PDB file of C-alpha atoms in Angstrom:
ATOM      1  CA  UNK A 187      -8.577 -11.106  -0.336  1.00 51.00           C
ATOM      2  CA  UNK A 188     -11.004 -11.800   2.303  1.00 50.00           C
ATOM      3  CA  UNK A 189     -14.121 -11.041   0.979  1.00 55.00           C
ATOM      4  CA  UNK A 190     -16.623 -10.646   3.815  1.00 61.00           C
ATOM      5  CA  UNK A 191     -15.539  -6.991   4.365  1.00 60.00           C
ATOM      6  CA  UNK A 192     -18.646  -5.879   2.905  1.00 62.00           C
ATOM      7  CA  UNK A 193     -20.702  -8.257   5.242  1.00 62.00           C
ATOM      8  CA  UNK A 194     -19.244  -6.203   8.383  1.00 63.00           C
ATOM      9  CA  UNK A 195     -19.824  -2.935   6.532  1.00 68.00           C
ATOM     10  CA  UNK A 196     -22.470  -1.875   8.961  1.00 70.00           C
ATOM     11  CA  UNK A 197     -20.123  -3.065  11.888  1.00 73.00           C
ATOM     12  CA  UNK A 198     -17.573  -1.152  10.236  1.00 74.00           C
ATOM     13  CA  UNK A 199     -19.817   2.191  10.351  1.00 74.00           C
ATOM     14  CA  UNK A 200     -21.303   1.777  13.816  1.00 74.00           C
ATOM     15  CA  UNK A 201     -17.351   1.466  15.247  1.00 74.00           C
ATOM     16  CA  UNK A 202     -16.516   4.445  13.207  1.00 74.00           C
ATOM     17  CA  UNK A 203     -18.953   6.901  14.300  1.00 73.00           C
ATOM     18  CA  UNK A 204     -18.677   5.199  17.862  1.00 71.00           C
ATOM     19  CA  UNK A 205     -14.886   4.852  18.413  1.00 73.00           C
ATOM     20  CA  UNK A 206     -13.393   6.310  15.708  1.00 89.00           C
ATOM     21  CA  UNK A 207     -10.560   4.620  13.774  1.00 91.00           C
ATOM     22  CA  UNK A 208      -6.644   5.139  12.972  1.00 95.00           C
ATOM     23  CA  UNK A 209      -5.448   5.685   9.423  1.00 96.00           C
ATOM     24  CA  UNK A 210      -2.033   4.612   9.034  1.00 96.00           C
ATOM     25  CA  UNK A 211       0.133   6.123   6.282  1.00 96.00           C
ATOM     26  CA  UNK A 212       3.973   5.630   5.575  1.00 95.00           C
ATOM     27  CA  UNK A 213       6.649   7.581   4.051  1.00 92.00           C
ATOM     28  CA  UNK A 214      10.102   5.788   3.364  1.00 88.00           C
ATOM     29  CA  UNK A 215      10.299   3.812   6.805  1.00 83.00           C
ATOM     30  CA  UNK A 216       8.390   6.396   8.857  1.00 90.00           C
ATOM     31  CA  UNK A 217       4.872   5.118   9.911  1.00 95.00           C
ATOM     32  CA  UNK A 218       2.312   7.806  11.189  1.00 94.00           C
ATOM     33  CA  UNK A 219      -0.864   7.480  12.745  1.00 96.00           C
ATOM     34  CA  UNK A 220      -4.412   9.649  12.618  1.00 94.00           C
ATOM     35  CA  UNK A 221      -7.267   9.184  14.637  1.00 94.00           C
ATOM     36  CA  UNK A 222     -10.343   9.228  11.723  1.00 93.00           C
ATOM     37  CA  UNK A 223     -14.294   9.722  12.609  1.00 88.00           C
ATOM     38  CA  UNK A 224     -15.144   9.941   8.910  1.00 88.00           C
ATOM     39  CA  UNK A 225     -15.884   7.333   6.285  1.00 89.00           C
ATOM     40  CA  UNK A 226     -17.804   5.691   3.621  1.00 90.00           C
ATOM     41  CA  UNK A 227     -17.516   1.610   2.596  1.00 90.00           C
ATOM     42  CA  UNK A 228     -18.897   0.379  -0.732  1.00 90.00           C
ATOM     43  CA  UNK A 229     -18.562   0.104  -4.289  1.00 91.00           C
ATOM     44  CA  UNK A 230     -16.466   3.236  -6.709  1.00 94.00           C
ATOM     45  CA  UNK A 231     -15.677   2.591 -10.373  1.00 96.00           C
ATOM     46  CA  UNK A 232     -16.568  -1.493  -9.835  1.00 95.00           C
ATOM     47  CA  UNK A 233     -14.312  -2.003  -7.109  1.00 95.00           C
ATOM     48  CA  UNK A 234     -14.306  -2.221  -3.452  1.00 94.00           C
ATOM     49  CA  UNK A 235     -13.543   1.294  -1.872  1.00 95.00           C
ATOM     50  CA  UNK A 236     -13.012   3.041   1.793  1.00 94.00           C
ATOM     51  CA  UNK A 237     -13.279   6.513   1.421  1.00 95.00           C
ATOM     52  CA  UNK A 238     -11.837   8.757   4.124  1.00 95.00           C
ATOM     53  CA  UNK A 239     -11.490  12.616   4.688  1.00 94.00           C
ATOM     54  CA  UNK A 240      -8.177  14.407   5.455  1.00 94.00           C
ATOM     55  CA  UNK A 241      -7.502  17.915   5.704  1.00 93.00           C
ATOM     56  CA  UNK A 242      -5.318  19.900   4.381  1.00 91.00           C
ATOM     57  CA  UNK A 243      -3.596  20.752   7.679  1.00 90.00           C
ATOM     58  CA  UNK A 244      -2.945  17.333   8.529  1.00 91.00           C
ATOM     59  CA  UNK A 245       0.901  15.629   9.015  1.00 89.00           C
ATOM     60  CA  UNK A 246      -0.906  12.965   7.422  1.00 92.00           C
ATOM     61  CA  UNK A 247      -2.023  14.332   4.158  1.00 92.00           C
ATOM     62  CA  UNK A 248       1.028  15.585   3.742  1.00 92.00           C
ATOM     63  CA  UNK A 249       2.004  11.721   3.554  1.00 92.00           C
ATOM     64  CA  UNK A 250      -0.898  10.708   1.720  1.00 93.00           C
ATOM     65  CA  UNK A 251      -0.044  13.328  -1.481  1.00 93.00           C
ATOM     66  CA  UNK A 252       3.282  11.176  -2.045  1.00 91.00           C
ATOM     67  CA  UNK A 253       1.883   7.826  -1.368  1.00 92.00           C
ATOM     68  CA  UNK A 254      -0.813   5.812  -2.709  1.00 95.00           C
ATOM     69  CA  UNK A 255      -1.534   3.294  -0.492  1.00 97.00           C
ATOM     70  CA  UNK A 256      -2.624   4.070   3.348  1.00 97.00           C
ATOM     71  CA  UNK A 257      -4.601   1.227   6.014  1.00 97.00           C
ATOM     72  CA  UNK A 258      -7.350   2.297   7.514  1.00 96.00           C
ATOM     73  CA  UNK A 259      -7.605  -0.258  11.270  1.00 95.00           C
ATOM     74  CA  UNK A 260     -10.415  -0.073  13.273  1.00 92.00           C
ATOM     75  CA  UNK A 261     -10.807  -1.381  16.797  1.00 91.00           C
ATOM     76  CA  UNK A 262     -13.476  -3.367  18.881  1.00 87.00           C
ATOM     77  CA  UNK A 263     -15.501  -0.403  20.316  1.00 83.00           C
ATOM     78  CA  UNK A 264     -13.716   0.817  23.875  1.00 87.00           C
ATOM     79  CA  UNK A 265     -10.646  -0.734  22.428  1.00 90.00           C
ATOM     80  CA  UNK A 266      -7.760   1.155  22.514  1.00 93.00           C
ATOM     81  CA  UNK A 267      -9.397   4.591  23.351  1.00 92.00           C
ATOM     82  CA  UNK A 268      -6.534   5.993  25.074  1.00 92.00           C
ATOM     83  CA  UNK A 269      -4.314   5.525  21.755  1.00 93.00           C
ATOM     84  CA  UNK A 270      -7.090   6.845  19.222  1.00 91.00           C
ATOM     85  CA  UNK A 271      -7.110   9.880  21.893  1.00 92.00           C
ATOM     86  CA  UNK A 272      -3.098  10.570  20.832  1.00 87.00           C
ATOM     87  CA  UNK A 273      -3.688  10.332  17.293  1.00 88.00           C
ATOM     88  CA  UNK A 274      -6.263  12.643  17.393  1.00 88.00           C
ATOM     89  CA  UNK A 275      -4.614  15.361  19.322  1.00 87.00           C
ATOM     90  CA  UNK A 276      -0.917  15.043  18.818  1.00 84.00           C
ATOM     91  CA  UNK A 277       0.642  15.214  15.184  1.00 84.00           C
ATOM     92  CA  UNK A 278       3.165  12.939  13.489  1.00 85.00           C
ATOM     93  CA  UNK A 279       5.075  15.876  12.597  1.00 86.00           C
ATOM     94  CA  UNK A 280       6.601  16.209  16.419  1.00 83.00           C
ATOM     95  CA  UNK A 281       5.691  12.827  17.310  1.00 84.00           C
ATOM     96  CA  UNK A 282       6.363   9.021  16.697  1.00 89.00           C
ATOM     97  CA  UNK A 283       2.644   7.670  18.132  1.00 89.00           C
ATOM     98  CA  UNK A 284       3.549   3.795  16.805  1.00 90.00           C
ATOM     99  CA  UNK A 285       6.284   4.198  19.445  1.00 91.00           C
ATOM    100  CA  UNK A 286       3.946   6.487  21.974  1.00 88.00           C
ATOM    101  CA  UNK A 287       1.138   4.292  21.494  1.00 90.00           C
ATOM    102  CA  UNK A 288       3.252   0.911  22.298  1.00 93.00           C
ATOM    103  CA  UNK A 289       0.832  -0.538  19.058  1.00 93.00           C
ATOM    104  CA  UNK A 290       2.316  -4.122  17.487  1.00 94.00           C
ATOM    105  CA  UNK A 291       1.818  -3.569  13.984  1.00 95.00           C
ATOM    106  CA  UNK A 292       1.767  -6.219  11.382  1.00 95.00           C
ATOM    107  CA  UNK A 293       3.251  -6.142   7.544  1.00 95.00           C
ATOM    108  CA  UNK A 294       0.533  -5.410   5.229  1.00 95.00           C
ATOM    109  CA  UNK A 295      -0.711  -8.299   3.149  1.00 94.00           C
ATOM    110  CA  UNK A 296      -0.407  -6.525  -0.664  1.00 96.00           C
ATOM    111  CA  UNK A 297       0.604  -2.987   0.251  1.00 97.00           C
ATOM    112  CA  UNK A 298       3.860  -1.467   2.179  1.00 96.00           C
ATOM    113  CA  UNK A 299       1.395   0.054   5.274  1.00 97.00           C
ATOM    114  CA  UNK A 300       1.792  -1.940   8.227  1.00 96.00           C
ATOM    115  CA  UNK A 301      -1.567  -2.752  10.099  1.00 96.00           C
ATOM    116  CA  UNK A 302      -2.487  -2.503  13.877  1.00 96.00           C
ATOM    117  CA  UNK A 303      -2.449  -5.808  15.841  1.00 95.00           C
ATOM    118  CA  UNK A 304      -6.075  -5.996  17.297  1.00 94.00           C
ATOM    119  CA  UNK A 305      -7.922  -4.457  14.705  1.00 94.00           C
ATOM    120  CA  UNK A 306      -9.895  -4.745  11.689  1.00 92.00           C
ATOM    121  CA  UNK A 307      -7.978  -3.375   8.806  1.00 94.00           C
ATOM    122  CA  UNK A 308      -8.779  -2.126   5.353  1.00 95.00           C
ATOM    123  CA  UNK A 309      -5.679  -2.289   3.036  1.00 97.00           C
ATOM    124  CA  UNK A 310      -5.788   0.210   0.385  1.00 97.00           C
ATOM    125  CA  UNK A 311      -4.571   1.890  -3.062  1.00 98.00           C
ATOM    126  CA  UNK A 312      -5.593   5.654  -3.750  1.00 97.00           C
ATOM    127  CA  UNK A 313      -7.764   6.081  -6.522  1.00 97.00           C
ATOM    128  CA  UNK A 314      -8.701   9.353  -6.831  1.00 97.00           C
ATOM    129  CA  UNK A 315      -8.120  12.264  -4.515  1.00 96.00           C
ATOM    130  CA  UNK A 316     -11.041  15.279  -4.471  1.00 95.00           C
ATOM    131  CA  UNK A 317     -10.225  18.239  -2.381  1.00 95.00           C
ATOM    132  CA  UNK A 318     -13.739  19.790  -1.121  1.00 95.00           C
ATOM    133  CA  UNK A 319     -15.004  22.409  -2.867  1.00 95.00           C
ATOM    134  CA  UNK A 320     -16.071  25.293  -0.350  1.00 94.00           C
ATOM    135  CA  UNK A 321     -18.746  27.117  -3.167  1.00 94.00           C
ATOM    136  CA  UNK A 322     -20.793  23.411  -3.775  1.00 96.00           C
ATOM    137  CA  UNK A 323     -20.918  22.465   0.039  1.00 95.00           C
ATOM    138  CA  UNK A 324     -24.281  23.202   2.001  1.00 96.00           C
ATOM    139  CA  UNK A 325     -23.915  26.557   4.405  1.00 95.00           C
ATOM    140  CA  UNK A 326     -24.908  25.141   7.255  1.00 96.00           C
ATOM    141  CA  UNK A 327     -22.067  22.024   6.993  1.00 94.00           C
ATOM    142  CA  UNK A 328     -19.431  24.407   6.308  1.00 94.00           C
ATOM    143  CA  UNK A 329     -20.774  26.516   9.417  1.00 94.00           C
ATOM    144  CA  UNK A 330     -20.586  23.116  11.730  1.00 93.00           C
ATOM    145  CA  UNK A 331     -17.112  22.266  10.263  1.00 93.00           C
ATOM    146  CA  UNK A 332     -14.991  24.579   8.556  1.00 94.00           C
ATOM    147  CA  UNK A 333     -15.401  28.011   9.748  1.00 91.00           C
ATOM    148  CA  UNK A 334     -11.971  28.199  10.131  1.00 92.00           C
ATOM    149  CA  UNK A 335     -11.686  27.537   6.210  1.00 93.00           C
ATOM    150  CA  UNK A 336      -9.377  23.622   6.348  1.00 92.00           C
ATOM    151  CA  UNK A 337     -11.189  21.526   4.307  1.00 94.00           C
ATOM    152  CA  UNK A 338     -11.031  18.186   4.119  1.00 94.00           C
ATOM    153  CA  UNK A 339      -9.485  15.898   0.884  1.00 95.00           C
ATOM    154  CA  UNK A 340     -11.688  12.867   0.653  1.00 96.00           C
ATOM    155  CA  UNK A 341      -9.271  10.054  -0.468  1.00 97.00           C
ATOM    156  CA  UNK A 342     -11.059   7.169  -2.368  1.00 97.00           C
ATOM    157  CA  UNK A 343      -9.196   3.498  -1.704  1.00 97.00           C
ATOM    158  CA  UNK A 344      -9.561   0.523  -3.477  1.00 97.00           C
ATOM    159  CA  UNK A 345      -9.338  -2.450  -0.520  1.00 96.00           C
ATOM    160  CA  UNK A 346      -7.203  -4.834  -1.845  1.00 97.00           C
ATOM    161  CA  UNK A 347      -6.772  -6.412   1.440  1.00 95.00           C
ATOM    162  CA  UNK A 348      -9.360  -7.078   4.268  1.00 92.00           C
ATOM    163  CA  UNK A 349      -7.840  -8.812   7.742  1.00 90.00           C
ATOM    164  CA  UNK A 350     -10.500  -9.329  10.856  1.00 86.00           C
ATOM    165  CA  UNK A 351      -8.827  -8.621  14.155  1.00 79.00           C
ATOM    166  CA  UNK A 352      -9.060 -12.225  15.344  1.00 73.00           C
ATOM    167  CA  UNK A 353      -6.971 -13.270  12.192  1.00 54.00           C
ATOM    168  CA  UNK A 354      -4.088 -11.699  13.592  1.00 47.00           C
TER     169      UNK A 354
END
């Protein structure tokens, strides 16, 4: 594995919280896509992790309850805004967005996921799964985000693969 992931971690969070990302999860053949604005990169039980929120609601956690592996590719920032805008307001239940999206996607280097040409991308295995508990979170966060009660599942990754976009 490519091993300077961690020294674009703070690359990694400014693109995040500028241009979001797309989480890419599979079931049988079926790829689906999800705009994510959420995430943390460091170290969980000694190894390398991505963790990432998903609620309940979402086509994609659906997905992500069978599976245990999921990429997480992020783009240049003002890359590929107008896809990120699809996968974030149309759901891979009624929609395929690879196809909508006209994305090249790549095999994944050690896990089934394919990866987005063009972006930076996090291959990972799901270690633990932790569905947020309403009662422990802070009034005034559950107030700015989940007033209509769909919580998130925060979905811990081991990256066992790490591929810069100009490696593609």
């Amino acid at each position: 594995m490519n091993n300077n992931f961690f020294n674009d971690s703070a690359d990694f969070l400014n693109r995040l919280h500028k241009s979001k990302a797309f989480l890419v999860t599979k079931s049988n053949e079926h790829v689906n896509l999800m705009q994510i604005g959420w995430g943390y990169i460091g170290y969980m039980w000694k190894k390398p992790s991505l963790i990432i929120a998903v609620r309940h609601s979402r086509h994609s956690y659906e997905i992500l309850k069978n599976s245990d592996e999921f990429t997480v590719c992020i783009p240049k920032v003002g890359e590929f805004e107008e896809q990120l805008k699809i996968c974030g307001t149309k759901s891979g239940r009624n929609y395929d967005k690879v196809k909508e999206c006209s994305l090249e996607m790549a095999e994944g280097e050690k896990i089934s996921v394919p990866h987005i040409k063009g972006c930076d991308s996090y291959e990972c295995r799901v270690m633990y799964r932790q569905s947020i508990d309403s009662e422990l979170l802070a009034k005034d966060i559950h107030e700015m985000s989940y007033r209509n009660n769909d919580y998130h599942v925060m979905i811990y990754g081991e990256i066992v693969a790490f591929r810069k976009y100009d490696e593609d």
